[in-house]
Short mmCIF file of C-alpha atoms and ligand atoms in Angstrom, two decimals:
data_model
loop_
_atom_site.label_atom_id
_atom_site.label_comp_id
_atom_site.label_asym_id
_atom_site.label_seq_id
_atom_site.Cartn_x
_atom_site.Cartn_y
_atom_site.Cartn_z
CA MET A 1 66.14 -19.52 15.98
CA TRP A 2 67.93 -16.47 17.38
CA THR A 3 71.66 -16.32 18.03
CA TYR A 4 72.95 -14.81 21.25
CA TYR A 5 75.71 -12.22 20.76
CA PRO A 6 76.50 -10.87 24.22
CA ASP A 7 78.74 -8.11 22.85
CA LEU A 8 75.80 -6.62 20.94
CA LEU A 9 73.59 -6.63 24.03
CA ALA A 10 76.23 -5.45 26.50
CA THR A 11 75.04 -1.84 26.52
CA PRO A 12 71.66 -1.07 28.12
CA VAL A 13 69.45 0.85 25.71
CA PRO A 14 66.27 2.93 26.06
CA ARG A 15 62.88 1.57 25.07
CA TYR A 16 62.42 4.56 22.75
CA THR A 17 58.83 5.34 23.55
CA SER A 18 59.96 8.83 22.57
CA TYR A 19 63.00 10.47 21.03
CA PRO A 20 64.66 12.24 22.68
CA THR A 21 63.97 9.93 25.62
CA ALA A 22 62.77 11.08 29.05
CA ALA A 23 66.41 10.86 30.21
CA GLU A 24 67.07 13.99 28.15
CA PHE A 25 64.30 15.99 29.81
CA ALA A 26 65.31 19.16 31.62
CA GLY A 27 63.36 22.05 33.13
CA ILE A 28 61.27 23.89 30.53
CA ASP A 29 59.40 27.13 30.49
CA ASN A 30 55.71 26.43 30.98
CA ALA A 31 54.99 28.91 28.16
CA LEU A 32 56.36 26.38 25.66
CA TYR A 33 53.69 23.93 26.69
CA ARG A 34 51.02 26.60 26.52
CA ASP A 35 52.11 27.54 22.99
CA ALA A 36 52.08 23.90 21.91
CA LEU A 37 48.51 23.54 23.19
CA ARG A 38 47.40 26.76 21.52
CA THR A 39 48.78 25.74 18.13
CA ALA A 40 47.56 22.13 18.25
CA HIS A 41 45.53 20.99 15.29
CA GLY A 42 43.87 17.90 13.90
CA GLU A 43 42.58 15.05 15.98
CA ILE A 44 44.43 14.55 19.25
CA SER A 45 44.70 11.79 21.85
CA LEU A 46 44.56 12.05 25.61
CA TYR A 47 46.31 10.03 28.29
CA VAL A 48 44.93 10.34 31.83
CA HIS A 49 47.25 9.25 34.64
CA ILE A 50 45.84 7.88 37.87
CA PRO A 51 48.88 7.22 40.06
CA PHE A 52 47.33 5.04 42.74
CA CYS A 53 47.28 1.31 43.41
CA GLU A 54 45.70 -0.74 46.14
CA GLU A 55 49.04 -2.50 46.75
CA ILE A 56 52.43 -1.46 45.43
CA CYS A 57 54.37 -4.23 43.67
CA PHE A 58 58.11 -4.46 44.43
CA TYR A 59 59.16 -4.47 40.79
CA CYS A 60 57.12 -1.47 39.69
CA GLY A 61 58.91 1.50 38.14
CA CYS A 62 55.72 3.58 37.74
CA ASN A 63 55.01 6.82 39.51
CA THR A 64 52.30 5.49 41.81
CA SER A 65 51.42 5.31 45.48
CA ARG A 66 48.98 3.47 47.71
CA ALA A 67 45.33 4.37 47.41
CA ASN A 68 44.68 4.01 51.15
CA ARG A 69 45.03 7.71 51.96
CA ARG A 70 41.59 8.94 50.97
CA GLN A 71 42.28 12.61 51.43
CA ARG A 72 45.32 12.57 49.18
CA LEU A 73 43.49 10.60 46.52
CA GLU A 74 40.53 12.98 46.59
CA SER A 75 42.72 16.07 46.38
CA TYR A 76 44.59 14.48 43.45
CA LEU A 77 41.32 13.89 41.59
CA ALA A 78 40.22 17.47 42.30
CA ALA A 79 43.54 18.69 40.85
CA LEU A 80 43.11 16.43 37.83
CA HIS A 81 39.66 17.92 37.17
CA ALA A 82 41.19 21.39 37.42
CA GLU A 83 44.00 20.46 35.02
CA ILE A 84 41.50 19.06 32.50
CA ALA A 85 39.75 22.44 32.49
CA SER A 86 43.03 24.40 32.25
CA VAL A 87 44.39 22.36 29.36
CA ALA A 88 41.10 22.36 27.44
CA ARG A 89 40.93 26.16 27.83
CA GLU A 90 44.21 26.55 25.92
CA LEU A 91 43.30 24.31 23.00
CA PRO A 92 41.77 25.73 19.79
CA ALA A 93 37.99 25.37 19.74
CA ASP A 94 37.96 22.98 16.78
CA ILE A 95 40.20 20.35 18.39
CA ARG A 96 38.64 16.90 18.53
CA VAL A 97 39.73 14.01 20.72
CA GLY A 98 39.89 10.64 18.97
CA ARG A 99 41.31 8.52 21.78
CA VAL A 100 41.45 8.51 25.53
CA ALA A 101 43.69 6.11 27.45
CA PHE A 102 43.47 5.75 31.23
CA GLY A 103 46.59 4.42 32.90
CA GLY A 104 48.61 4.61 36.05
CA GLY A 105 49.03 3.21 38.57
CA SER A 106 45.77 1.38 38.34
CA PRO A 107 42.72 3.41 37.33
CA ASN A 108 40.54 0.91 39.21
CA ALA A 109 42.19 1.99 42.46
CA ILE A 110 39.64 4.82 42.47
CA SER A 111 35.95 4.10 42.86
CA PRO A 112 33.65 3.59 39.84
CA ASP A 113 31.80 6.76 40.88
CA GLU A 114 35.01 8.79 40.91
CA PHE A 115 35.92 7.38 37.53
CA ARG A 116 32.52 8.24 36.05
CA MET A 117 32.94 11.80 37.31
CA LEU A 118 36.40 11.97 35.78
CA TYR A 119 35.01 10.89 32.42
CA ALA A 120 32.18 13.40 32.74
CA GLY A 121 34.85 16.09 33.28
CA LEU A 122 36.55 15.08 30.04
CA GLU A 123 33.21 15.15 28.20
CA GLN A 124 32.46 18.56 29.60
CA HIS A 125 35.74 20.18 28.57
CA PHE A 126 36.85 18.36 25.41
CA SER A 127 35.08 17.57 22.14
CA LEU A 128 35.18 13.81 22.31
CA ASN A 129 34.76 12.49 18.79
CA ASP A 130 33.35 9.01 19.47
CA PRO A 131 36.75 8.23 20.95
CA VAL A 132 38.49 4.87 21.20
CA LEU A 133 38.68 4.33 24.96
CA SER A 134 41.21 2.14 26.71
CA ILE A 135 42.07 1.42 30.32
CA GLU A 136 44.71 -0.37 32.41
CA LEU A 137 43.25 -2.51 35.17
CA ASP A 138 44.61 -4.38 38.16
CA PRO A 139 42.88 -7.79 38.41
CA ARG A 140 43.45 -7.81 42.20
CA THR A 141 41.03 -4.95 42.67
CA MET A 142 38.65 -5.65 39.82
CA THR A 143 34.96 -5.75 40.73
CA GLU A 144 31.78 -6.40 38.81
CA GLU A 145 30.73 -2.79 39.35
CA TRP A 146 33.99 -1.61 37.81
CA ALA A 147 33.47 -3.82 34.77
CA GLN A 148 29.92 -2.48 34.40
CA THR A 149 31.34 1.05 34.49
CA VAL A 150 33.80 0.11 31.75
CA GLY A 151 30.88 -1.20 29.69
CA ALA A 152 28.59 1.75 30.40
CA LEU A 153 31.22 4.26 29.24
CA GLY A 154 31.87 2.31 26.05
CA ILE A 155 35.46 1.36 26.88
CA THR A 156 36.33 -1.41 24.43
CA ARG A 157 40.01 -1.90 25.21
CA ALA A 158 41.40 -3.06 28.49
CA SER A 159 44.81 -4.16 29.64
CA LEU A 160 45.27 -6.45 32.62
CA GLY A 161 48.51 -6.36 34.63
CA VAL A 162 49.21 -10.08 34.96
CA GLN A 163 53.01 -10.44 34.61
CA THR A 164 53.12 -14.12 35.60
CA PHE A 165 50.87 -16.94 36.77
CA ALA A 166 53.73 -18.61 38.70
CA GLY A 167 53.05 -18.30 42.42
CA HIS A 168 56.70 -18.19 43.49
CA CYS A 169 57.45 -15.39 40.99
CA GLN A 170 54.37 -13.50 42.15
CA GLN A 171 55.66 -13.72 45.72
CA ALA A 172 59.11 -12.51 44.66
CA ILE A 173 57.73 -9.41 42.90
CA GLY A 174 55.11 -8.60 45.53
CA ARG A 175 52.16 -9.11 43.25
CA VAL A 176 50.17 -12.09 44.44
CA GLN A 177 47.00 -12.63 42.45
CA SER A 178 45.10 -15.87 42.05
CA GLU A 179 44.26 -17.27 38.69
CA ASN A 180 40.62 -17.06 39.73
CA CYS A 181 40.73 -13.29 40.04
CA ILE A 182 42.26 -13.01 36.57
CA VAL A 183 39.67 -15.37 35.06
CA GLN A 184 36.87 -13.47 36.79
CA SER A 185 38.21 -10.14 35.49
CA VAL A 186 38.33 -11.52 31.94
CA ASP A 187 34.74 -12.77 32.18
CA TRP A 188 33.44 -9.50 33.57
CA LEU A 189 35.25 -7.42 30.96
CA ARG A 190 34.10 -9.58 28.06
CA ASP A 191 30.52 -9.36 29.35
CA ALA A 192 30.97 -5.57 29.53
CA GLY A 193 31.82 -5.42 25.82
CA VAL A 194 35.63 -5.25 25.86
CA THR A 195 36.71 -6.45 22.41
CA SER A 196 40.45 -5.93 22.72
CA LEU A 197 41.89 -7.42 25.89
CA ASN A 198 45.62 -7.15 26.54
CA PHE A 199 47.66 -9.11 29.07
CA ASP A 200 50.91 -7.58 30.29
CA LEU A 201 53.39 -10.40 30.91
CA MET A 202 57.02 -10.40 31.98
CA TYR A 203 60.14 -12.47 31.55
CA GLY A 204 63.37 -12.12 33.50
CA LEU A 205 61.52 -12.22 36.84
CA PRO A 206 63.18 -13.48 40.03
CA GLY A 207 63.16 -17.26 40.16
CA GLN A 208 61.38 -17.52 36.82
CA SER A 209 62.17 -20.55 34.66
CA LEU A 210 61.48 -21.14 30.98
CA HIS A 211 58.76 -23.52 32.07
CA ASP A 212 57.14 -20.81 34.23
CA LEU A 213 57.12 -18.45 31.27
CA GLU A 214 55.67 -20.98 28.85
CA ASP A 215 53.00 -21.89 31.36
CA SER A 216 51.99 -18.21 31.71
CA LEU A 217 51.90 -17.77 27.94
CA GLN A 218 49.72 -20.83 27.60
CA ARG A 219 47.28 -19.73 30.28
CA THR A 220 47.10 -16.28 28.69
CA ARG A 221 46.32 -17.79 25.29
CA VAL A 222 43.66 -20.09 26.74
CA LEU A 223 42.03 -17.10 28.43
CA GLY A 224 41.71 -15.54 24.98
CA ALA A 225 43.94 -12.45 25.21
CA ASP A 226 43.71 -10.44 21.99
CA ARG A 227 47.02 -8.72 22.68
CA ILE A 228 50.02 -9.63 24.76
CA ALA A 229 52.80 -7.30 25.80
CA LEU A 230 55.81 -9.37 26.85
CA PHE A 231 58.32 -7.14 28.61
CA GLY A 232 61.71 -8.00 30.05
CA TYR A 233 61.80 -7.03 33.73
CA ALA A 234 64.18 -4.06 34.14
CA HIS A 235 66.01 -4.34 37.45
CA VAL A 236 67.29 -0.84 38.24
CA PRO A 237 67.18 -0.52 42.06
CA HIS A 238 69.50 2.53 41.93
CA ILE A 239 66.62 4.33 40.16
CA VAL A 240 63.61 2.46 41.59
CA PRO A 241 64.38 1.98 45.30
CA ARG A 242 61.37 -0.29 45.91
CA GLN A 243 63.12 -2.93 43.72
CA ARG A 244 65.78 -3.34 46.44
CA VAL A 245 63.44 -5.88 48.04
CA ILE A 246 64.12 -8.18 45.07
CA ASP A 247 67.13 -10.42 45.56
CA ASP A 248 69.52 -9.86 42.62
CA SER A 249 70.83 -13.39 42.90
CA ASP A 250 67.38 -14.77 41.96
CA LEU A 251 67.31 -12.91 38.66
CA PRO A 252 67.95 -14.77 35.42
CA GLY A 253 71.19 -13.74 33.70
CA GLN A 254 71.26 -12.13 30.30
CA ARG A 255 71.74 -15.46 28.49
CA GLN A 256 68.60 -16.79 30.19
CA ARG A 257 66.69 -13.59 29.46
CA PHE A 258 67.59 -13.98 25.82
CA ALA A 259 66.31 -17.57 25.85
CA MET A 260 63.09 -16.36 27.50
CA ALA A 261 62.52 -13.64 24.92
CA GLU A 262 63.11 -16.21 22.21
CA LEU A 263 60.75 -18.70 23.81
CA GLY A 264 58.05 -16.01 24.13
CA TYR A 265 58.42 -15.03 20.51
CA ALA A 266 58.46 -18.62 19.23
CA TYR A 267 55.52 -19.67 21.40
CA LEU A 268 53.26 -16.77 20.49
CA ALA A 269 54.19 -16.70 16.80
CA THR A 270 53.22 -20.37 16.53
CA HIS A 271 50.07 -20.13 18.67
CA GLY A 272 47.92 -17.65 16.82
CA TYR A 273 49.61 -14.31 17.49
CA ALA A 274 51.34 -11.94 15.08
CA PRO A 275 54.49 -10.22 16.38
CA VAL A 276 54.02 -6.47 16.68
CA GLY A 277 57.30 -4.58 17.02
CA PHE A 278 59.74 -6.26 19.38
CA ASP A 279 57.63 -6.97 22.47
CA HIS A 280 53.94 -6.96 21.51
CA PHE A 281 51.81 -9.69 19.97
CA ALA A 282 48.24 -9.52 18.69
CA ARG A 283 45.70 -11.77 17.05
CA PRO A 284 45.90 -11.19 13.29
CA GLY A 285 42.70 -10.36 11.45
CA LYS A 286 40.99 -9.41 14.69
CA ASP A 287 43.01 -6.91 16.66
CA PRO A 288 43.67 -3.38 15.25
CA LEU A 289 47.28 -3.49 16.50
CA ALA A 290 48.04 -6.58 14.40
CA LYS A 291 46.31 -4.90 11.44
CA ALA A 292 48.49 -1.79 11.86
CA ALA A 293 51.64 -3.94 11.99
CA PHE A 294 50.54 -5.81 8.88
CA GLU A 295 49.68 -2.64 6.96
CA GLY A 296 52.85 -0.80 8.00
CA THR A 297 51.02 1.90 9.97
CA LEU A 298 52.23 0.92 13.45
CA ARG A 299 53.42 3.81 15.63
CA ARG A 300 55.25 4.13 18.92
CA ASN A 301 54.37 6.50 21.73
CA PHE A 302 54.61 6.67 25.52
CA GLN A 303 52.21 3.76 25.81
CA GLY A 304 54.38 1.53 23.61
CA PHE A 305 53.33 0.23 20.20
CA THR A 306 50.06 1.69 19.02
CA GLU A 307 47.90 2.08 15.95
CA ASP A 308 47.13 5.67 17.01
CA GLN A 309 48.12 7.94 14.12
CA SER A 310 47.79 11.26 15.95
CA ASP A 311 50.99 13.29 16.31
CA ILE A 312 49.62 14.94 19.43
CA LEU A 313 49.12 13.10 22.68
CA ILE A 314 48.28 15.19 25.73
CA GLY A 315 49.11 13.70 29.12
CA LEU A 316 46.94 14.71 32.07
CA GLY A 317 47.90 14.03 35.67
CA ALA A 318 51.10 14.06 37.72
CA SER A 319 54.17 12.98 35.72
CA ALA A 320 52.12 12.47 32.53
CA ILE A 321 54.02 13.26 29.33
CA SER A 322 52.61 15.18 26.38
CA ASN A 323 53.93 14.65 22.91
CA PHE A 324 53.83 17.31 20.20
CA PRO A 325 55.89 17.22 17.01
CA GLN A 326 58.01 20.10 18.31
CA LEU A 327 57.91 19.45 22.06
CA LEU A 328 57.88 16.74 24.71
CA ALA A 329 56.54 18.06 28.00
CA GLN A 330 56.17 16.27 31.31
CA ASN A 331 53.85 17.35 34.07
CA GLU A 332 55.19 17.93 37.54
CA LYS A 333 56.15 14.51 38.95
CA ASN A 334 55.82 15.41 42.58
CA SER A 335 52.22 14.77 43.52
CA GLY A 336 52.10 17.59 46.10
CA ARG A 337 53.48 20.19 43.70
CA TYR A 338 51.23 18.88 40.91
CA ARG A 339 48.16 19.25 43.12
CA MET A 340 49.17 22.76 44.17
CA LEU A 341 49.78 23.99 40.59
CA ALA A 342 46.73 22.34 39.04
CA SER A 343 44.36 23.42 41.79
CA GLN A 344 45.47 27.03 41.18
CA ASN A 345 44.50 26.54 37.52
CA HIS A 346 48.10 26.58 36.30
CA LEU A 347 49.41 24.31 33.58
CA THR A 348 51.66 21.80 35.29
CA ALA A 349 54.30 20.86 32.67
CA SER A 350 57.70 21.45 34.24
CA ARG A 351 60.19 19.31 32.32
CA GLY A 352 60.68 18.26 28.75
CA VAL A 353 62.65 18.93 25.62
CA VAL A 354 62.17 21.04 22.51
CA ARG A 355 62.57 18.72 19.56
CA SER A 356 65.01 20.10 17.00
CA ALA A 357 64.78 19.20 13.31
CA ASP A 358 67.59 16.68 13.92
CA ASP A 359 65.66 15.15 16.86
CA ARG A 360 62.60 14.75 14.67
CA TYR A 361 64.57 13.19 11.86
CA ARG A 362 66.38 10.74 14.11
CA GLY A 363 63.16 10.06 16.02
CA ALA A 364 61.40 9.14 12.77
CA VAL A 365 64.24 6.75 11.82
CA ILE A 366 64.14 5.10 15.26
CA GLU A 367 60.33 4.80 15.17
CA GLN A 368 60.39 3.29 11.67
CA LEU A 369 63.07 0.77 12.61
CA LEU A 370 61.18 -0.35 15.70
CA CYS A 371 57.71 -0.33 14.12
CA ARG A 372 58.38 -1.42 10.55
CA GLY A 373 61.82 -2.98 10.76
CA ARG A 374 63.24 -0.67 8.11
CA ALA A 375 64.06 2.96 7.54
CA GLN A 376 65.39 5.12 4.77
CA LEU A 377 68.59 6.91 5.73
CA GLY A 378 70.08 10.09 4.35
CA ALA A 379 73.69 9.95 3.19
CA CYS A 380 74.98 11.75 6.32
CA LEU A 381 73.25 9.42 8.75
CA MET A 382 74.34 6.40 6.75
CA ARG A 383 77.95 7.56 6.93
CA GLU A 384 77.63 8.30 10.65
CA VAL A 385 76.49 4.78 11.59
CA SER A 386 78.16 2.63 8.94
CA GLU A 387 81.08 1.51 11.14
CA ARG A 388 78.85 0.73 14.13
CA LEU A 389 76.38 -1.10 11.91
CA LYS A 390 79.00 -3.52 10.64
CA PRO A 391 78.79 -6.06 13.50
CA PHE A 392 75.04 -6.32 12.94
CA ILE A 393 75.35 -6.65 9.16
CA GLU A 394 78.22 -9.14 9.29
CA ARG A 395 76.18 -11.42 11.55
CA GLY A 396 73.09 -11.34 9.37
CA LEU A 397 71.02 -9.24 11.79
CA ALA A 398 70.57 -6.23 9.52
CA SER A 399 71.06 -5.36 5.87
CA VAL A 400 71.61 -2.22 3.85
CA ASP A 401 70.26 -1.87 0.33
CA ARG A 402 71.14 1.51 -1.12
CA GLN A 403 69.58 3.96 1.38
CA TRP A 404 67.42 1.42 3.15
CA LEU A 405 68.43 -0.16 6.44
CA ALA A 406 66.42 -3.25 7.36
CA ILE A 407 66.39 -5.30 10.55
CA LEU A 408 66.34 -8.95 9.44
CA PRO A 409 64.18 -11.54 11.25
CA GLU A 410 67.20 -12.83 13.22
CA GLY A 411 67.91 -9.25 14.25
CA LEU A 412 64.64 -8.70 16.12
CA PRO A 413 66.15 -9.14 19.62
CA TYR A 414 68.75 -6.54 18.64
CA ALA A 415 66.19 -4.03 17.30
CA ARG A 416 66.64 -1.57 20.20
CA SER A 417 70.42 -1.83 19.97
CA ILE A 418 70.29 -1.08 16.24
CA ALA A 419 67.89 1.82 16.82
CA ALA A 420 70.24 3.19 19.49
CA LEU A 421 72.93 3.72 16.84
CA PHE A 422 70.88 6.70 15.68
CA ASP A 423 70.55 8.22 19.13
CA ALA A 424 72.70 11.33 19.28
CA TYR A 425 72.32 11.64 23.06
CA ARG A 426 73.62 8.30 24.23
CA ALA A 427 76.70 8.79 26.34
CA PRO A 428 79.11 5.90 27.09
CA SER A 429 77.30 5.09 30.34
CA MET A 430 73.64 4.13 29.97
CA GLN A 431 73.07 2.45 33.29
CA GLN A 432 69.67 4.07 33.73
CA PHE A 433 68.30 2.00 30.88
CA SER A 434 67.29 -1.61 30.69
CA SER A 435 68.96 -4.57 29.09
CA ALA A 436 68.20 -4.75 25.35
CA VAL A 437 66.50 -8.12 26.03
S1 SF4 B 1 49.61 -2.53 40.09
FE1 SF4 B 1 50.85 -1.87 38.34
S2 SF4 B 1 51.20 0.30 38.63
FE2 SF4 B 1 50.47 -0.52 40.60
S3 SF4 B 1 52.34 -0.99 41.76
FE3 SF4 B 1 51.74 -2.87 40.70
S4 SF4 B 1 52.86 -2.79 38.74
FE4 SF4 B 1 52.91 -0.74 39.61
#
């Protein structure tokens, strides 16, 4: 049973899929990105961004646009092929790729043929080392041919954007999808050999009740999801203008959101799922994410919680972010500028941040707190946060034993708020971030 402390959740906090966060990104010299590629070593991971969707959902904060303009889509894919070649050219010859994730947008907004060609481009330019392949899919546009393509390429991990099964919530967020189309997608993907199937679900949606949430969790479980990501909807219309369509007065308040997060945790933890970090759940003994959480090897990157151990993730496509130990670099967000740069065989990273030694140290502490629930602190950092930690310790949400800070089970909903104590960049106003629950 969690206790609601509104004062500890009053400040919006980042999700910390990186540290420094994307809010700290500024213009960078492209040469920094080139140097990071040239000095890469070990096994790396790739993320390929396909920023198109058949229909745009009102709530979506992703960099994506409608797939109905063929010419734009085709010129984007041509630019992506060119970028793949440009990036691969800069990497040392012995670099191997252990993982490729396709996300967006919705990768299945392009045709299976276009996707096969994209994969062939990756095979041509990178040394793919029997990679773990994963893909995000929109059930609304899933087809049998797409599922067969997933199977033929050996993609074993898929994530379905579901969010909610409640029809009135689907209407309110502009994402209407029948249960049939979700069931059909699951069947096709299982037949195609997908062994790890994730459902993205949301709480805090307009008009959503606790009953709606529990019903969606139950349906997800019955459909056999191996993983569930349960995110709180972040309503930030001043940053994501398309969210203005959503009526603020229909949104659950923070007290209700807290109850929803608690319900989600309690339901999944008692129905066959192991909690992974603060918003993921996976079937123990079966799914690699649950195994990583159990063994203490869980990591966090731009895709959220992951068992990927590589320190280098290269993002390909407009707005995609690359992560190197010493640098975070984001590709040009503007699709037109991205296409122009990539098609001229230029690297397209335009923003980012050089990670100082202090950034890396604090980033490691934040990652350990969020992934493992504990972190070892140096004396300076301990002194720096001790006053601000007190409210969490006094309420039994965290504990300190010599140099070790631990988030206690009751402190899980406050994990991001505790991690934020170590964030040297957080100014008094953090309105661009989401509620901590
Ligand atoms: S399908 Fe996904 S990426 Fe596309 S608009 Fe909807 S939420 Fe955003």
